[in-house]
Structure formats: structure tokens, C-alpha cells
Coordinates of C-alpha atoms in Angstrom, one line a residue:
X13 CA -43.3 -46.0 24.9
X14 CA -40.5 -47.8 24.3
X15 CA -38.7 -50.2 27.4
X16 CA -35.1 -51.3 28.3
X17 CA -33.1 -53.0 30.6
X18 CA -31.3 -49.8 31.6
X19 CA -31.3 -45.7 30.1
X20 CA -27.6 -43.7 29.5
X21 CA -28.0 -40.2 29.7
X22 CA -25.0 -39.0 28.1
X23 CA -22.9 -40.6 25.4
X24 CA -20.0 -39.0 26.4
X25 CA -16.2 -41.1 28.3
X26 CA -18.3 -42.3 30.9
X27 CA -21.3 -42.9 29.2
X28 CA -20.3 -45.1 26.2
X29 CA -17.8 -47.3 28.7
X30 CA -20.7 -48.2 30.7
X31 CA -22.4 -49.0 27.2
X32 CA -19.7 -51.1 26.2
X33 CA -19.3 -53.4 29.5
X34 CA -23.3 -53.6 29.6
X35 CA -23.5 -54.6 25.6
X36 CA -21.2 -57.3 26.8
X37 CA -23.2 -59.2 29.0
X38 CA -25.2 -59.6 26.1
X39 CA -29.0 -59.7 27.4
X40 CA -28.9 -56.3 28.4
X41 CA -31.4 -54.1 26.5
X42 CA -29.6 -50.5 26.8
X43 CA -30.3 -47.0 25.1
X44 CA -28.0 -44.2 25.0
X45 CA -29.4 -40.9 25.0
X46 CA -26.6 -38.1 23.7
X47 CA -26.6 -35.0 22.9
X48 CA -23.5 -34.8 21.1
X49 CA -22.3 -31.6 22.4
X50 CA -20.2 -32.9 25.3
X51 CA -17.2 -31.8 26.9
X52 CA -15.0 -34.1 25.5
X53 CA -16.1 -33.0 22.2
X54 CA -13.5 -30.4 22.2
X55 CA -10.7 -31.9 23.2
X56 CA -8.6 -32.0 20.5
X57 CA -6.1 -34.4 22.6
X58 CA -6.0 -36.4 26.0
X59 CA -2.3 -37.2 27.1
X60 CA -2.7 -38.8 29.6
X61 CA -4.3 -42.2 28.8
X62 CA -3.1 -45.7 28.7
X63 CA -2.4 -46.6 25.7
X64 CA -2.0 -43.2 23.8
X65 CA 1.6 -41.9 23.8
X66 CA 0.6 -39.6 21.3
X67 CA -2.9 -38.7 22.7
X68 CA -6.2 -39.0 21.2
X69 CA -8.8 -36.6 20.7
X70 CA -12.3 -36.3 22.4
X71 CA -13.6 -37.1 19.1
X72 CA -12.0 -40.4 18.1
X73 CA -12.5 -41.6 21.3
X74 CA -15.8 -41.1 21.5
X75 CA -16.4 -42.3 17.9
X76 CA -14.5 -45.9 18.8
X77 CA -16.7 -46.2 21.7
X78 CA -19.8 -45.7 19.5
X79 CA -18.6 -48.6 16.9
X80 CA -17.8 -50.8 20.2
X81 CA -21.1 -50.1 21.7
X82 CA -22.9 -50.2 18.3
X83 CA -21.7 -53.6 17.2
X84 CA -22.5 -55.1 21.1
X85 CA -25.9 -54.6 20.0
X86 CA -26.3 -51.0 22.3
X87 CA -28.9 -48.4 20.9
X88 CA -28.6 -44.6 20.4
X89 CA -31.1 -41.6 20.3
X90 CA -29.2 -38.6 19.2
X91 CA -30.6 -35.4 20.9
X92 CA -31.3 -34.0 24.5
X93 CA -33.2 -35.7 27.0
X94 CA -35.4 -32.9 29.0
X95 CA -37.5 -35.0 31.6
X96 CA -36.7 -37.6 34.0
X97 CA -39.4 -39.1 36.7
X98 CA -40.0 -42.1 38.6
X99 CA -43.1 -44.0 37.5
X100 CA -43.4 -46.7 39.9
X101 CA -40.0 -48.5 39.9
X102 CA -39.7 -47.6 36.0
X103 CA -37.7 -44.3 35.2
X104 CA -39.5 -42.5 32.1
X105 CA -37.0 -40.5 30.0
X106 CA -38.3 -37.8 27.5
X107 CA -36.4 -36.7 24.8
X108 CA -36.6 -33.9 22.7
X109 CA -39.1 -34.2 20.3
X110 CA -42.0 -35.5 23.5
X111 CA -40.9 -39.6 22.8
X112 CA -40.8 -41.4 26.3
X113 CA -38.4 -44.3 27.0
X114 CA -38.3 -46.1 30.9
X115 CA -36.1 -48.6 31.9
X116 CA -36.2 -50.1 35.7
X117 CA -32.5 -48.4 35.7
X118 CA -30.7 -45.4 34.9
X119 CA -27.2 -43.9 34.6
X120 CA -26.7 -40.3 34.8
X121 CA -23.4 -39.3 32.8
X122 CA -24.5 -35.8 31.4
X123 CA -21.2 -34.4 32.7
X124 CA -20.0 -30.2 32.9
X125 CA -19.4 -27.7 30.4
X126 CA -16.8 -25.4 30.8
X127 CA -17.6 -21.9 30.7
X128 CA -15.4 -20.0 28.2
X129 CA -15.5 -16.6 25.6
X130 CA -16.1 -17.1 22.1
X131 CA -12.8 -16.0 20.8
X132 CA -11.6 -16.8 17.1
X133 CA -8.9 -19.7 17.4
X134 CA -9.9 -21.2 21.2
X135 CA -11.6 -23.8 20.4
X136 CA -9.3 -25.5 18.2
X137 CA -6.2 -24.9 20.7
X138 CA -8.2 -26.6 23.2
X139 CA -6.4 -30.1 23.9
X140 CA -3.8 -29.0 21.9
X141 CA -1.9 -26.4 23.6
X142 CA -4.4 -24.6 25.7
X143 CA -5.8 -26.6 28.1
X144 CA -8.4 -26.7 31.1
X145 CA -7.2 -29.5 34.2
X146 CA -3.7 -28.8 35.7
X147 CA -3.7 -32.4 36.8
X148 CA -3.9 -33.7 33.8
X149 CA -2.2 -31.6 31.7
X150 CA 0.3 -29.2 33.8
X151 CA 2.8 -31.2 32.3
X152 CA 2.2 -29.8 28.8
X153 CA 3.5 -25.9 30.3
X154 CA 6.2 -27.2 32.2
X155 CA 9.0 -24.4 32.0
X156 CA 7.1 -23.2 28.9
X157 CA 6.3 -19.2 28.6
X158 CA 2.7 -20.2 29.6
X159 CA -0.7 -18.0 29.6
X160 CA -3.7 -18.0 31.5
X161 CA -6.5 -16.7 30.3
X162 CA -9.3 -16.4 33.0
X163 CA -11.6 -14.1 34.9
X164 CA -10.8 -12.9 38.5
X165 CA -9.9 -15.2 41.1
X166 CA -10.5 -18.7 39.3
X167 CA -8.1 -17.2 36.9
X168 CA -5.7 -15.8 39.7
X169 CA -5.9 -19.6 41.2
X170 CA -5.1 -21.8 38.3
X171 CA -1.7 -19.5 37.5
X172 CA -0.5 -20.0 41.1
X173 CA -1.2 -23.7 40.8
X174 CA 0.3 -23.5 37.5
X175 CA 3.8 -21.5 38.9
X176 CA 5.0 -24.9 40.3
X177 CA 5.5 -26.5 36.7
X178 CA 7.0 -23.2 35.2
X179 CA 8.1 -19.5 36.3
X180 CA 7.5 -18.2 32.6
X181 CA 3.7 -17.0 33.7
X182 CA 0.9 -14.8 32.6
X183 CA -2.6 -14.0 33.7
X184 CA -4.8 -12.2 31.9
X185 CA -7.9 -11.5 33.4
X186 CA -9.7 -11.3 30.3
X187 CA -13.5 -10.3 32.4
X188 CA -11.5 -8.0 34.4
X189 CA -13.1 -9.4 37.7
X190 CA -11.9 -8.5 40.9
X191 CA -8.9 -10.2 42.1
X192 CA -8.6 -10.8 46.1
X193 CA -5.5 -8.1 47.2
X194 CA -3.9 -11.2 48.6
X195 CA -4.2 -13.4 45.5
X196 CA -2.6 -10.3 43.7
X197 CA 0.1 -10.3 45.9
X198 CA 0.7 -14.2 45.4
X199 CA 0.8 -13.4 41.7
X200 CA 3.4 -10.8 42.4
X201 CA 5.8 -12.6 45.1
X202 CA 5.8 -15.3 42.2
X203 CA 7.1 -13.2 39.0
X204 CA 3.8 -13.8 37.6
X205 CA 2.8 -11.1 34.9
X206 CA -1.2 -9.6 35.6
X207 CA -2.5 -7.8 32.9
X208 CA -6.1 -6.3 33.2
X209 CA -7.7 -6.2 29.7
X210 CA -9.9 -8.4 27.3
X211 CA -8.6 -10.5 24.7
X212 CA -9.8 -10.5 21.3
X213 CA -8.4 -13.5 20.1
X214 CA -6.0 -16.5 20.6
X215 CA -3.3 -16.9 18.2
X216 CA -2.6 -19.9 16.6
X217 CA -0.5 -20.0 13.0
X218 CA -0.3 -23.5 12.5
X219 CA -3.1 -26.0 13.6
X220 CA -4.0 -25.8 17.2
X221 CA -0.3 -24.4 18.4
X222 CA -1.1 -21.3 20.4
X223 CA 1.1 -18.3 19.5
X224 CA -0.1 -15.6 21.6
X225 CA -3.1 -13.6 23.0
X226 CA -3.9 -10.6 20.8
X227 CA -5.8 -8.3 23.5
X228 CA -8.5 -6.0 22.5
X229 CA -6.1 -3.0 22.1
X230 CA -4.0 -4.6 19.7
X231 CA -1.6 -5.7 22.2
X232 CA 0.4 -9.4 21.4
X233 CA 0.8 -11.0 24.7
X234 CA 2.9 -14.2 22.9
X235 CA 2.8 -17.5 24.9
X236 CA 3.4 -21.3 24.0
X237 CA 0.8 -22.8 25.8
X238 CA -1.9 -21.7 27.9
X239 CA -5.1 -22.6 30.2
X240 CA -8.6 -21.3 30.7
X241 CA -10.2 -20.7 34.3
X242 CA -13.1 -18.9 34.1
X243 CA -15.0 -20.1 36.6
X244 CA -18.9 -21.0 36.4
X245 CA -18.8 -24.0 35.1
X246 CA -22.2 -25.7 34.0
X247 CA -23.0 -28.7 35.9
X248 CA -25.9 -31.0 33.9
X249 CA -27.6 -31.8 37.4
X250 CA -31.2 -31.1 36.4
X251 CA -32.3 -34.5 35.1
X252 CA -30.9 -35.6 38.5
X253 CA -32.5 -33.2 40.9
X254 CA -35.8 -34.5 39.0
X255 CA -35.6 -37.3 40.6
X256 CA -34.5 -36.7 43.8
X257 CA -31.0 -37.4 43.2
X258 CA -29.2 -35.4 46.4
X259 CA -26.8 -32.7 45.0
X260 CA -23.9 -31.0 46.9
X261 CA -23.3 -27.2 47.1
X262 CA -21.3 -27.0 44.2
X263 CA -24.7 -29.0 41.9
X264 CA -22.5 -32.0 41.8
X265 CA -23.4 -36.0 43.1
X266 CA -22.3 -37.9 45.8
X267 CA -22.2 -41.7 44.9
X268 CA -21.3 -44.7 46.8
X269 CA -18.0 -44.8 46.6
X270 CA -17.9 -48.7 45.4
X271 CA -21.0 -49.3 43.1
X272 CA -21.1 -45.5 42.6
X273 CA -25.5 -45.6 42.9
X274 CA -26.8 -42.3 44.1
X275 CA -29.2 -42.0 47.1
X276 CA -31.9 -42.8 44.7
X277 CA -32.2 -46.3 44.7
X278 CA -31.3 -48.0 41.0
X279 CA -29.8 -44.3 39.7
X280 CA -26.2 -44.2 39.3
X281 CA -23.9 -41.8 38.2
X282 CA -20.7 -41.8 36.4
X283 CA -18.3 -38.7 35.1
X284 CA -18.3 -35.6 35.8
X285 CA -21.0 -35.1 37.1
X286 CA -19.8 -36.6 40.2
X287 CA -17.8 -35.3 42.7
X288 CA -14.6 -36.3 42.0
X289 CA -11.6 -35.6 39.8
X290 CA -12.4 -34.8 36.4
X291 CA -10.4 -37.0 33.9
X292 CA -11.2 -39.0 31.4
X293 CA -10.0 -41.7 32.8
X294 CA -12.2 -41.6 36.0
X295 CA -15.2 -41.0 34.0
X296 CA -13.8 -44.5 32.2
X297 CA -13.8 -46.3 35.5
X298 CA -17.0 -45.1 36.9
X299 CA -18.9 -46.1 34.2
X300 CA -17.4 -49.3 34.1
X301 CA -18.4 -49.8 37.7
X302 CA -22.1 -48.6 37.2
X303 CA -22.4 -50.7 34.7
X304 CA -21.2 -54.2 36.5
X305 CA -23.7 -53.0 39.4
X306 CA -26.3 -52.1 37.3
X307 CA -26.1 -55.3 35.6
X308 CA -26.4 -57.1 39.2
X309 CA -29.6 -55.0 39.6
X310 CA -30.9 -56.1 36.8
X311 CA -30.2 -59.4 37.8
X312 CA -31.9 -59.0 41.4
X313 CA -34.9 -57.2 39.7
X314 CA -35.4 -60.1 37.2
X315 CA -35.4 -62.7 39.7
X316 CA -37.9 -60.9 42.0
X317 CA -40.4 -60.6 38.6
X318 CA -39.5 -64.3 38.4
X319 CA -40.5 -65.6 41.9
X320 CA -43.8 -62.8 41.9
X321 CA -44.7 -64.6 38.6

């Protein structure tokens, strides 16, 4: 069994900022566990950063922070962890593949996956010009013909939060869940176009610029940009409920809102995961704040094994 200073589950925004302000205090012996399969994997581009007029993609972003963290002397394992426990004071992490690694602390940062069809041409419009979080992207449709492609009322819901960046809307709910009557009639009072059918595929003729919808009958529904609500999303709580971690109704953690630890003592948790607004640039500042608190644990926890020596 191998030991560290502190364990990153998840080498994803939040995970690989924490591992960069932790490589940088120098004596901290870190290990980040990723899966490589995270959200931000598939975002072709993030508009809304500092520093990126232009936008950056999941991918680049997420291979600078691996160089940063790399050459700060931070360690990866590349595959799943499937076991967390509390031996003691030291947290034992397995990974795929039965090796254990323990560290007196931990940082949870294992995040959500969207729930979405397999349609040829989604995922490489995703980012681009389909897109997921009205906050950070409603922008991108504003007074654009603009579709949403959804199921039932999540659907119904993101195009009426949608209507107040552009009147040029479409739903289609693509599972053909039920739709609240009063939703519907929302939809209607605001011009918004509800069509009942599944999609077969998302257009895109050039690189990641969405065309249309083709639906299942053949059917073109053209649009310039477009979102997905589907609802369902996958929250990666299990690792935390191991351990005790409290989770909320919704499978996501409540931290403290300044060092952002969980009610576990010496388990943090940055991204999204946590219950908060899901951005890259929170996830960015939560792990930077676990990190500067898990180094003063550290800190604390190696002066106590000092004074007991």
C-alpha cells in the first residue's frame, strides 16, 4: 500500500486546480486518481473564462493542468477508483485493478454526468453550439433560431428559461415524456414551437456548427444553436456516501461554505459534486480552496505526530 499527504478523486477543473496549488507548496505528497471520462471532457469550448476570449475546450484545459500538476511534482493513476473507507484517521482508496492507496486526507471532485441520447453528431456540437448551462452559455442563443432538445418537463423548463435570451424557440421532446398542462401552456403563451417526436440525429455540416434536428420521420427541424435538458443527471456521490459524507435529496454535498470540508472531518469536496452552480470556474475556485485548507490540515496533523513523537 502506497501513502500520501492527501488522495484527488477526480482529475477533472476542480480536481487538477486543487493539484496544482497543493504541488506548489512543495512537500505535499499528492495522487490524482482520474478516470478520464469526465464531464468536461466533452466540452468542445468554455466561453466564459478569464482569459479565453475565444474559449478553450474541456480537453486542453484539462491537458495544461495535467503538465502544471505533472511538473509540480503531482502523481496520477489513470482509471476508476471503486472503494473508499476510513481506516483509522487514514482514508484507503482502491482503484480498479484491487491496488490500495491512503492518505490522512481526501478530496472528492468526481463531479456529474449529463444524461443524454446517443445521436450521431451530439457530441461533437457539444460546447460548440449546443450547449448544457443557460448561465453560462445563454448568451451563445441570444436572438438565434435556437432548439432544445430534452425530455418532458426538464426540457419544457430550460426553453422557458431560455425564451428570455431569444423568441426564435423550439422544444422537442425527443423521450416524449409528459409535459405538465401548465408548462405546455407557458410554451404556448411564449411563441415557443413543441413538437412531440424523437430525433434521429443532430445536424452539423461543418465542424461542431449545428444545422438542424433531423427527427425520426425524416422531418428537418433547422436551428443555429441548441441545448440539452434531459433530466437525470448522474451524480458521482458513491465514494462519498462510503464514508459517511452527508448527501442532500438531489445526491449532491453540502460543504462549508469557507474551507468547503464536508461533515466528515479531513474530506473535502470540490466541483460539481457540490451543491452549487456548476461552472467551470467554481469548480476552479473550490478546489483551490480545498487545497489551501487541506494543506493547513496537513500542517496541524504533522505537528500533532510531531509533539506525540
Amino acid at each position: 500500500m502506497k501513502s500520501y499527504d492527501t488522495i484527488i478523486i477526480g482529475g477533472g477543473i476542480a480536481g487538477l486546480q486543487a493539484a496544482i496549488q497543493l504541488g506548489r507548496y512543495s512537500t505535499i505528497r499528492t495522487l490524482v486518481v482520474d478516470s478520464g471520462n469526465g464531464r468536461s471532457t466533452l466540452c468542445r469550448n468554455y466561453h466564459n473564462l478569464l482569459g479565453f476570449p475565444d474559449g478553450i475546450s474541456g480537453e486542453e484545459l484539462r491537458q495544461r493542468g495535467q503538465e502544471t500538476a505533472s511538473g509540480l511534482g503531482i502523481e496520477f493513476f489513470w482509471g476508476r477508483a471503486v472503494n473508499a473507507s476510513n481506516q483509522g484517521g487514514e482514508f484507503q482508496i482502491t482503484v480498479e485493478g484491487g491496488e490500495v492507496y491512503q492518505a490522512p486526507t481526501l478530496l472528492l471532485a468526481t463531479g456529474v454526468t449529463d444524461r443524454f441520447p446517443e445521436l450521431p453528431g451530439l457530441v461533437p456540437c457539444l460546447g460548440s453550439s449546443i450547449y448544457i448551462c443557460p448561465d453560462c452559455d445563454g448568451y451563445e442563443v441570444q436572438n438565434r433560431l435556437t432548439v432544445v432538445l430534452g425530455a418532458g418537463k426538464a426540457g419544457a423548463d430550460m426553453a422557458v428559461v431560455l425564451s428570455d435570451r431569444t423568441e426564435r424557440l423550439i422544444y422537442i421532446n425527443h423521450e416524449m415524456m409528459e409535459v405538465p398542462a401548465i408548462l405546455l401552456d407557458k410554451l404556448r403563451s411564449k411563441g415557443i414551437r413543441y413538437i412531440e417526436a424523437a430525433a434521429a440525429e443532430v445536424v452539423c455540416p461543418s465542424e461542431g456548427q449545428l444545422s438542424g434536428i433531423r427527427l425520426e420521420n425524416g422531418e428537418l427541424v433547422e436551428a443555429e444553436r441548441g441545448f440539452i435538458a434531459f433530466g437525470g443527471n448522474h451524480v458521482h456521490s458513491g465514494l462519498a456516501e462510503q464514508l459517511g459524507v452527508e448527501l442532500i435529496h438531489n445526491r449532491h454535498v453540502v460543504t462549508d461554505a469557507r474551507t468547503k470540508m464536508t461533515n466528515i472531518e479531513n474530506v473535502w469536496v470540490a466541483g460539481d459534486l457540490g451543491a452549487h452552480s456548476e461552472q467551470a470556474a467554481v469548480a476552479m475556485g473550490e478546489g483551490l480552496l480545498s487545497a489551501i485548507w487541506i494543506h493547513k490540515a496537513l500542517v496541524k496533523i504533522k505537528q500533532k505526530s510531531a509533539v506525540s513523537l
